[in-house]
Amino acid sequence: MSAQLIDGKAAAKASNASVAAAVAGLKAKHGLVPGLTVVLVGDDPASKVYVGSKERETKAAGMNSTAHRLPATASQAEVLALVEKLNRDPDVHGILVQLPLPRQINPDAIIAAMNPAKDVDGFHAVNTGLLWGQGGGLVPCTPQGSMLLLRQAMPKPAGAHAVVVGRSMIVGKPVAALLLGQDCTVTVAHSKSRDLPAICRGADILVAAVGRPEMVRGDWVKPGAVVIDVGINRLPDGRLVGDVAFEEARAVAGAITPVPGGVGPMTIACLLRNTLVAACRQRGVPVPSL
Ligand code: GUN
């Protein structure tokens, strides 16, 4: 038997349509147009593509989108000054500084300088604290998107054993917090974990976020498990693959996200959701349910 495919492209499209409808309502009722500003420093080719997509999709949802493109030689002081200016701008509800940053700039200092209410990446320590604590902050986009896809395959994950492979600030740690928030039993494994295949085989929910092409093999997957593959890796032959050996895992899992077309499209969809939420909170209007 072959696993159910979890269609991230369709889920992102549906989410974007809900956000666009909510934005239209905010404009009509409150004269509020949510605004996202993206900051790109340098000319990393992948980052350029991501920033272009973010601008395009933000506009398509009816929101304001601006981008600041700084040269690779920009100093930390320049980026900090820009962030502080955007913090003060009432028309900017969301700020996203694209990572990675050039070496002379400390990303932690940039994230710390951001107004947490505008931190649509959910990376600021205030948002991290809220994520692990009482909730109510802005939730990192890729983990948020992963959870929306998980809920399609497993509407009630409470009590399930979730194994997260990877412990990054962008995915592994926040997705672990979200799974714990859904009453899962959570194991966070990583490159130094002993007997990773055995740990993964215990997972009802397996989230792969290590950035190693096809590392998770089919025999690491418990029969019937839900597999969420967050990896996007380009192979030397040009193929795009996840962190999971898709065909092997598909034969064993109950449900699985493909790469491409799984978690990837959900990241920008959740960025739009966060921008909407941030704008409503800053204006003091109710957040529309999506
Ligand atoms: N670079 C890769 N992923 C991300 C992300 O989620 N946010 C930002 N700001 N940069 C990234």
CSV table of C-alpha atoms and ligand atoms in Angstrom, one decimal:
chain,number,residue,atom,x,y,z
A,1,MET,CA,0.0,0.0,0.0
A,2,SER,CA,1.2,3.5,-0.8
A,3,ALA,CA,0.9,6.4,1.6
A,4,GLN,CA,-1.5,9.3,1.3
A,5,LEU,CA,0.2,12.3,-0.3
A,6,ILE,CA,-0.2,15.5,1.6
A,7,ASP,CA,-0.6,18.2,-1.0
A,8,GLY,CA,1.2,21.4,0.3
A,9,LYS,CA,0.5,23.2,-3.0
A,10,ALA,CA,-3.2,22.9,-2.6
A,11,ALA,CA,-3.1,23.7,1.1
A,12,ALA,CA,-1.1,26.8,0.4
A,13,LYS,CA,-3.4,27.9,-2.3
A,14,ALA,CA,-6.4,27.5,0.0
A,15,SER,CA,-4.7,29.4,2.8
A,16,ASN,CA,-3.7,32.2,0.5
A,17,ALA,CA,-7.3,32.5,-0.7
A,18,SER,CA,-8.5,32.8,2.9
A,19,VAL,CA,-5.9,35.4,3.7
A,20,ALA,CA,-6.8,37.4,0.5
A,21,ALA,CA,-10.5,37.3,1.6
A,22,ALA,CA,-9.6,38.4,5.1
A,23,VAL,CA,-7.4,41.3,3.7
A,24,ALA,CA,-10.3,42.5,1.5
A,25,GLY,CA,-12.5,42.5,4.6
A,26,LEU,CA,-10.0,44.5,6.7
A,27,LYS,CA,-9.7,47.1,3.9
A,28,ALA,CA,-13.4,47.5,3.6
A,29,LYS,CA,-14.2,47.5,7.3
A,30,HIS,CA,-11.1,49.2,8.8
A,31,GLY,CA,-9.2,50.8,5.9
A,32,LEU,CA,-6.3,48.5,7.0
A,33,VAL,CA,-3.9,47.2,4.4
A,34,PRO,CA,-1.4,44.8,5.9
A,35,GLY,CA,2.2,45.6,4.8
A,36,LEU,CA,5.2,43.4,4.7
A,37,THR,CA,8.8,44.6,4.1
A,38,VAL,CA,11.5,42.2,3.2
A,39,VAL,CA,15.2,43.1,3.6
A,40,LEU,CA,17.7,41.3,1.4
A,41,VAL,CA,21.4,41.9,2.0
A,42,GLY,CA,23.8,40.7,-0.8
A,43,ASP,CA,23.1,38.6,-3.8
A,44,ASP,CA,22.7,35.0,-2.7
A,45,PRO,CA,20.8,33.5,-5.7
A,46,ALA,CA,18.4,31.3,-3.7
A,47,SER,CA,17.6,34.2,-1.4
A,48,LYS,CA,16.9,36.4,-4.4
A,49,VAL,CA,14.4,33.8,-5.7
A,50,TYR,CA,12.7,33.5,-2.2
A,51,VAL,CA,12.4,37.3,-1.8
A,52,GLY,CA,10.9,37.6,-5.3
A,53,SER,CA,8.3,35.0,-4.5
A,54,LYS,CA,7.5,36.6,-1.1
A,55,GLU,CA,6.9,40.0,-2.8
A,56,ARG,CA,4.8,38.5,-5.5
A,57,GLU,CA,2.5,36.4,-3.2
A,58,THR,CA,2.1,39.3,-0.7
A,59,LYS,CA,0.8,41.5,-3.5
A,60,ALA,CA,-1.4,38.7,-4.8
A,61,ALA,CA,-3.1,38.5,-1.4
A,62,GLY,CA,-3.9,42.3,-1.6
A,63,MET,CA,-1.3,43.4,0.9
A,64,ASN,CA,1.4,46.0,0.6
A,65,SER,CA,4.9,44.6,-0.2
A,66,THR,CA,8.1,46.5,-0.2
A,67,ALA,CA,11.7,45.2,-0.4
A,68,HIS,CA,15.0,46.8,0.6
A,69,ARG,CA,18.0,45.4,-1.3
A,70,LEU,CA,21.3,46.2,0.3
A,71,PRO,CA,24.7,45.4,-1.2
A,72,ALA,CA,26.7,42.4,0.2
A,73,THR,CA,29.2,45.0,1.7
A,74,ALA,CA,26.5,46.6,3.9
A,75,SER,CA,27.6,47.0,7.5
A,76,GLN,CA,25.7,45.7,10.5
A,77,ALA,CA,25.1,49.3,11.6
A,78,GLU,CA,23.4,50.0,8.2
A,79,VAL,CA,21.1,47.0,8.6
A,80,LEU,CA,20.3,47.9,12.2
A,81,ALA,CA,19.4,51.4,11.2
A,82,LEU,CA,17.1,50.1,8.5
A,83,VAL,CA,15.4,47.7,11.0
A,84,GLU,CA,14.9,50.5,13.5
A,85,LYS,CA,13.4,52.7,10.8
A,86,LEU,CA,11.0,49.9,9.8
A,87,ASN,CA,10.1,49.4,13.5
A,88,ARG,CA,8.9,53.0,13.6
A,89,ASP,CA,7.0,52.9,10.3
A,90,PRO,CA,3.2,52.4,11.1
A,91,ASP,CA,2.5,51.2,7.5
A,92,VAL,CA,5.0,48.3,8.0
A,93,HIS,CA,3.3,45.6,10.0
A,94,GLY,CA,5.8,42.8,9.2
A,95,ILE,CA,9.6,42.8,8.8
A,96,LEU,CA,11.5,39.9,7.4
A,97,VAL,CA,15.3,40.0,7.1
A,98,GLN,CA,16.2,37.2,4.7
A,99,LEU,CA,18.8,34.7,6.0
A,100,PRO,CA,21.7,33.9,5.6
A,101,LEU,CA,23.3,37.3,6.1
A,102,PRO,CA,26.8,38.2,4.9
A,103,ARG,CA,29.5,37.3,7.3
A,104,GLN,CA,30.1,40.8,8.7
A,105,ILE,CA,26.5,40.9,10.0
A,106,ASN,CA,25.5,39.0,13.2
A,107,PRO,CA,22.0,37.7,12.5
A,108,ASP,CA,21.2,37.5,16.3
A,109,ALA,CA,21.8,41.2,16.6
A,110,ILE,CA,19.5,42.0,13.7
A,111,ILE,CA,16.7,39.7,15.0
A,112,ALA,CA,17.1,41.2,18.5
A,113,ALA,CA,16.7,44.7,17.2
A,114,MET,CA,13.3,43.9,15.6
A,115,ASN,CA,10.0,44.9,17.2
A,116,PRO,CA,8.7,41.5,18.2
A,117,ALA,CA,5.2,42.5,17.1
A,118,LYS,CA,6.6,42.9,13.5
A,119,ASP,CA,8.8,39.8,13.6
A,120,VAL,CA,6.8,37.8,11.1
A,121,ASP,CA,9.5,35.1,11.0
A,122,GLY,CA,8.8,34.5,14.7
A,123,PHE,CA,12.6,34.4,15.4
A,124,HIS,CA,12.8,37.1,18.1
A,125,ALA,CA,13.4,35.9,21.7
A,126,VAL,CA,10.1,37.2,22.8
A,127,ASN,CA,8.3,35.1,20.2
A,128,THR,CA,10.4,32.1,21.0
A,129,GLY,CA,9.6,32.5,24.7
A,130,LEU,CA,5.8,32.8,23.9
A,131,LEU,CA,6.0,29.7,21.7
A,132,TRP,CA,7.5,27.6,24.5
A,133,GLY,CA,5.3,29.3,27.1
A,134,GLN,CA,1.8,30.8,27.1
A,135,GLY,CA,1.5,31.2,23.3
A,136,GLY,CA,0.1,34.2,21.5
A,137,GLY,CA,3.3,35.3,19.7
A,138,LEU,CA,4.2,35.1,16.0
A,139,VAL,CA,4.9,31.5,15.1
A,140,PRO,CA,7.8,30.6,12.7
A,141,CYS,CA,6.5,30.0,9.2
A,142,THR,CA,7.9,26.7,8.2
A,143,PRO,CA,7.0,25.0,11.5
A,144,GLN,CA,3.5,26.5,11.3
A,145,GLY,CA,3.0,25.2,7.8
A,146,SER,CA,4.3,21.8,8.8
A,147,MET,CA,1.7,21.6,11.5
A,148,LEU,CA,-1.1,22.7,9.2
A,149,LEU,CA,-0.1,19.8,6.9
A,150,LEU,CA,0.2,17.3,9.8
A,151,ARG,CA,-3.3,18.2,10.9
A,152,GLN,CA,-4.6,17.2,7.4
A,153,ALA,CA,-3.3,13.7,7.8
A,154,MET,CA,-3.8,13.4,11.6
A,155,PRO,CA,-6.5,15.8,12.9
A,156,LYS,CA,-5.9,14.8,16.5
A,157,PRO,CA,-2.2,14.3,17.2
A,158,ALA,CA,-2.5,14.3,21.0
A,159,GLY,CA,-0.7,11.4,22.6
A,160,ALA,CA,1.2,10.5,19.4
A,161,HIS,CA,5.0,10.1,19.6
A,162,ALA,CA,6.5,12.7,17.4
A,163,VAL,CA,10.2,12.5,16.4
A,164,VAL,CA,11.8,15.7,15.0
A,165,VAL,CA,15.1,15.1,13.3
A,166,GLY,CA,17.0,18.4,13.4
A,167,ARG,CA,17.3,21.2,16.0
A,168,SER,CA,17.6,24.4,14.1
A,169,MET,CA,16.2,27.7,15.3
A,170,ILE,CA,14.2,28.0,12.0
A,171,VAL,CA,12.5,24.5,12.1
A,172,GLY,CA,13.6,21.8,14.5
A,173,LYS,CA,13.1,23.6,17.8
A,174,PRO,CA,9.9,25.5,17.0
A,175,VAL,CA,8.3,22.5,15.4
A,176,ALA,CA,9.1,20.5,18.6
A,177,ALA,CA,7.4,23.3,20.7
A,178,LEU,CA,4.3,23.2,18.5
A,179,LEU,CA,4.0,19.4,18.6
A,180,LEU,CA,4.4,19.6,22.4
A,181,GLY,CA,1.6,22.2,22.4
A,182,GLN,CA,-0.6,19.7,20.6
A,183,ASP,CA,0.0,17.2,23.4
A,184,CYS,CA,2.4,15.0,21.4
A,185,THR,CA,5.2,13.1,23.1
A,186,VAL,CA,8.2,14.8,21.5
A,187,THR,CA,11.7,13.5,20.8
A,188,VAL,CA,14.2,15.9,19.3
A,189,ALA,CA,16.9,13.9,17.5
A,190,HIS,CA,19.9,15.3,15.6
A,191,SER,CA,23.1,14.4,13.9
A,192,LYS,CA,24.8,13.3,17.1
A,193,SER,CA,21.9,11.1,18.3
A,194,ARG,CA,22.8,7.5,18.8
A,195,ASP,CA,20.9,5.0,16.6
A,196,LEU,CA,18.8,7.5,14.8
A,197,PRO,CA,17.1,4.8,12.7
A,198,ALA,CA,15.7,3.1,15.8
A,199,ILE,CA,14.5,6.5,17.3
A,200,CYS,CA,12.7,7.3,14.0
A,201,ARG,CA,11.1,3.8,13.9
A,202,GLY,CA,9.3,4.7,17.1
A,203,ALA,CA,7.7,7.8,15.5
A,204,ASP,CA,3.9,8.1,14.8
A,205,ILE,CA,4.9,11.5,13.4
A,206,LEU,CA,8.3,11.9,11.8
A,207,VAL,CA,9.5,15.4,11.0
A,208,ALA,CA,12.7,15.5,9.0
A,209,ALA,CA,14.5,18.8,9.1
A,210,VAL,CA,18.2,18.1,8.8
A,211,GLY,CA,19.2,19.4,5.4
A,212,ARG,CA,20.7,16.1,4.3
A,213,PRO,CA,19.3,14.7,1.0
A,214,GLU,CA,17.4,11.5,1.4
A,215,MET,CA,18.9,10.7,4.8
A,216,VAL,CA,15.8,9.1,6.3
A,217,ARG,CA,15.4,5.7,4.7
A,218,GLY,CA,12.2,3.7,4.2
A,219,ASP,CA,13.2,1.2,7.0
A,220,TRP,CA,13.4,4.1,9.5
A,221,VAL,CA,9.7,4.7,9.1
A,222,LYS,CA,7.1,3.0,11.3
A,223,PRO,CA,4.3,1.5,9.2
A,224,GLY,CA,1.4,4.0,9.0
A,225,ALA,CA,3.4,6.9,10.3
A,226,VAL,CA,2.8,10.5,9.1
A,227,VAL,CA,6.1,11.8,7.5
A,228,ILE,CA,6.6,15.5,7.2
A,229,ASP,CA,9.7,16.3,5.1
A,230,VAL,CA,11.0,19.8,5.6
A,231,GLY,CA,14.2,19.3,3.6
A,232,ILE,CA,14.7,20.9,0.2
A,233,ASN,CA,18.1,19.7,-1.3
A,234,ARG,CA,19.4,20.2,-4.8
A,235,LEU,CA,21.3,17.1,-6.0
A,236,PRO,CA,24.3,17.5,-8.4
A,237,ASP,CA,22.1,16.2,-11.2
A,238,GLY,CA,19.7,19.1,-10.6
A,239,ARG,CA,16.9,17.1,-8.9
A,240,LEU,CA,15.2,18.6,-5.9
A,241,VAL,CA,14.8,16.1,-3.0
A,242,GLY,CA,13.8,16.1,0.6
A,243,ASP,CA,15.5,14.8,3.7
A,244,VAL,CA,13.5,11.6,3.3
A,245,ALA,CA,14.0,8.9,0.6
A,246,PHE,CA,10.6,9.5,-0.8
A,247,GLU,CA,9.8,6.3,-2.7
A,248,GLU,CA,11.1,4.1,0.1
A,249,ALA,CA,9.2,6.0,2.8
A,250,ARG,CA,6.0,6.2,0.7
A,251,ALA,CA,5.7,2.4,0.6
A,252,VAL,CA,5.7,2.3,4.4
A,253,ALA,CA,4.1,5.5,5.7
A,254,GLY,CA,0.5,6.3,6.2
A,255,ALA,CA,0.8,9.8,4.8
A,256,ILE,CA,3.8,11.8,3.5
A,257,THR,CA,4.6,15.3,2.2
A,258,PRO,CA,6.3,15.3,-1.3
A,259,VAL,CA,9.3,17.5,-2.2
A,260,PRO,CA,8.7,19.7,-4.0
A,261,GLY,CA,5.1,20.5,-3.3
A,262,GLY,CA,4.8,19.7,0.4
A,263,VAL,CA,6.1,21.9,3.2
A,264,GLY,CA,7.8,24.4,0.8
A,265,PRO,CA,4.7,26.2,-0.5
A,266,MET,CA,3.4,26.4,3.1
A,267,THR,CA,6.2,28.7,4.3
A,268,ILE,CA,5.2,31.7,2.3
A,269,ALA,CA,1.5,30.9,3.0
A,270,CYS,CA,2.2,31.2,6.7
A,271,LEU,CA,4.3,34.4,6.2
A,272,LEU,CA,1.1,35.9,4.7
A,273,ARG,CA,-0.9,34.6,7.7
A,274,ASN,CA,1.6,36.1,10.1
A,275,THR,CA,1.6,39.5,8.3
A,276,LEU,CA,-2.2,39.6,8.6
A,277,VAL,CA,-2.1,38.7,12.3
A,278,ALA,CA,0.6,41.2,13.0
A,279,ALA,CA,-1.3,44.0,11.2
A,280,CYS,CA,-4.5,43.3,13.1
A,281,ARG,CA,-2.8,43.2,16.4
A,282,GLN,CA,-0.9,46.5,15.7
A,283,ARG,CA,-4.1,48.2,14.7
A,284,GLY,CA,-6.1,46.7,17.6
A,285,VAL,CA,-8.7,45.0,15.3
A,286,PRO,CA,-9.9,41.4,15.7
A,287,VAL,CA,-7.8,38.8,13.8
A,288,PRO,CA,-10.1,37.2,11.2
A,289,SER,CA,-10.3,33.4,11.6
A,290,LEU,CA,-8.6,31.7,8.7
B,1,GUN,N1,16.1,31.7,4.9
B,1,GUN,C1,15.7,30.4,4.8
B,1,GUN,N2,14.6,30.2,5.5
B,1,GUN,C2,14.3,31.4,6.0
B,1,GUN,C3,13.2,31.9,6.8
B,1,GUN,O1,12.2,31.2,7.2
B,1,GUN,N3,13.2,33.2,7.1
B,1,GUN,C4,14.2,34.0,6.8
B,1,GUN,N4,14.1,35.3,7.2
B,1,GUN,N5,15.2,33.6,6.0
B,1,GUN,C5,15.2,32.3,5.7
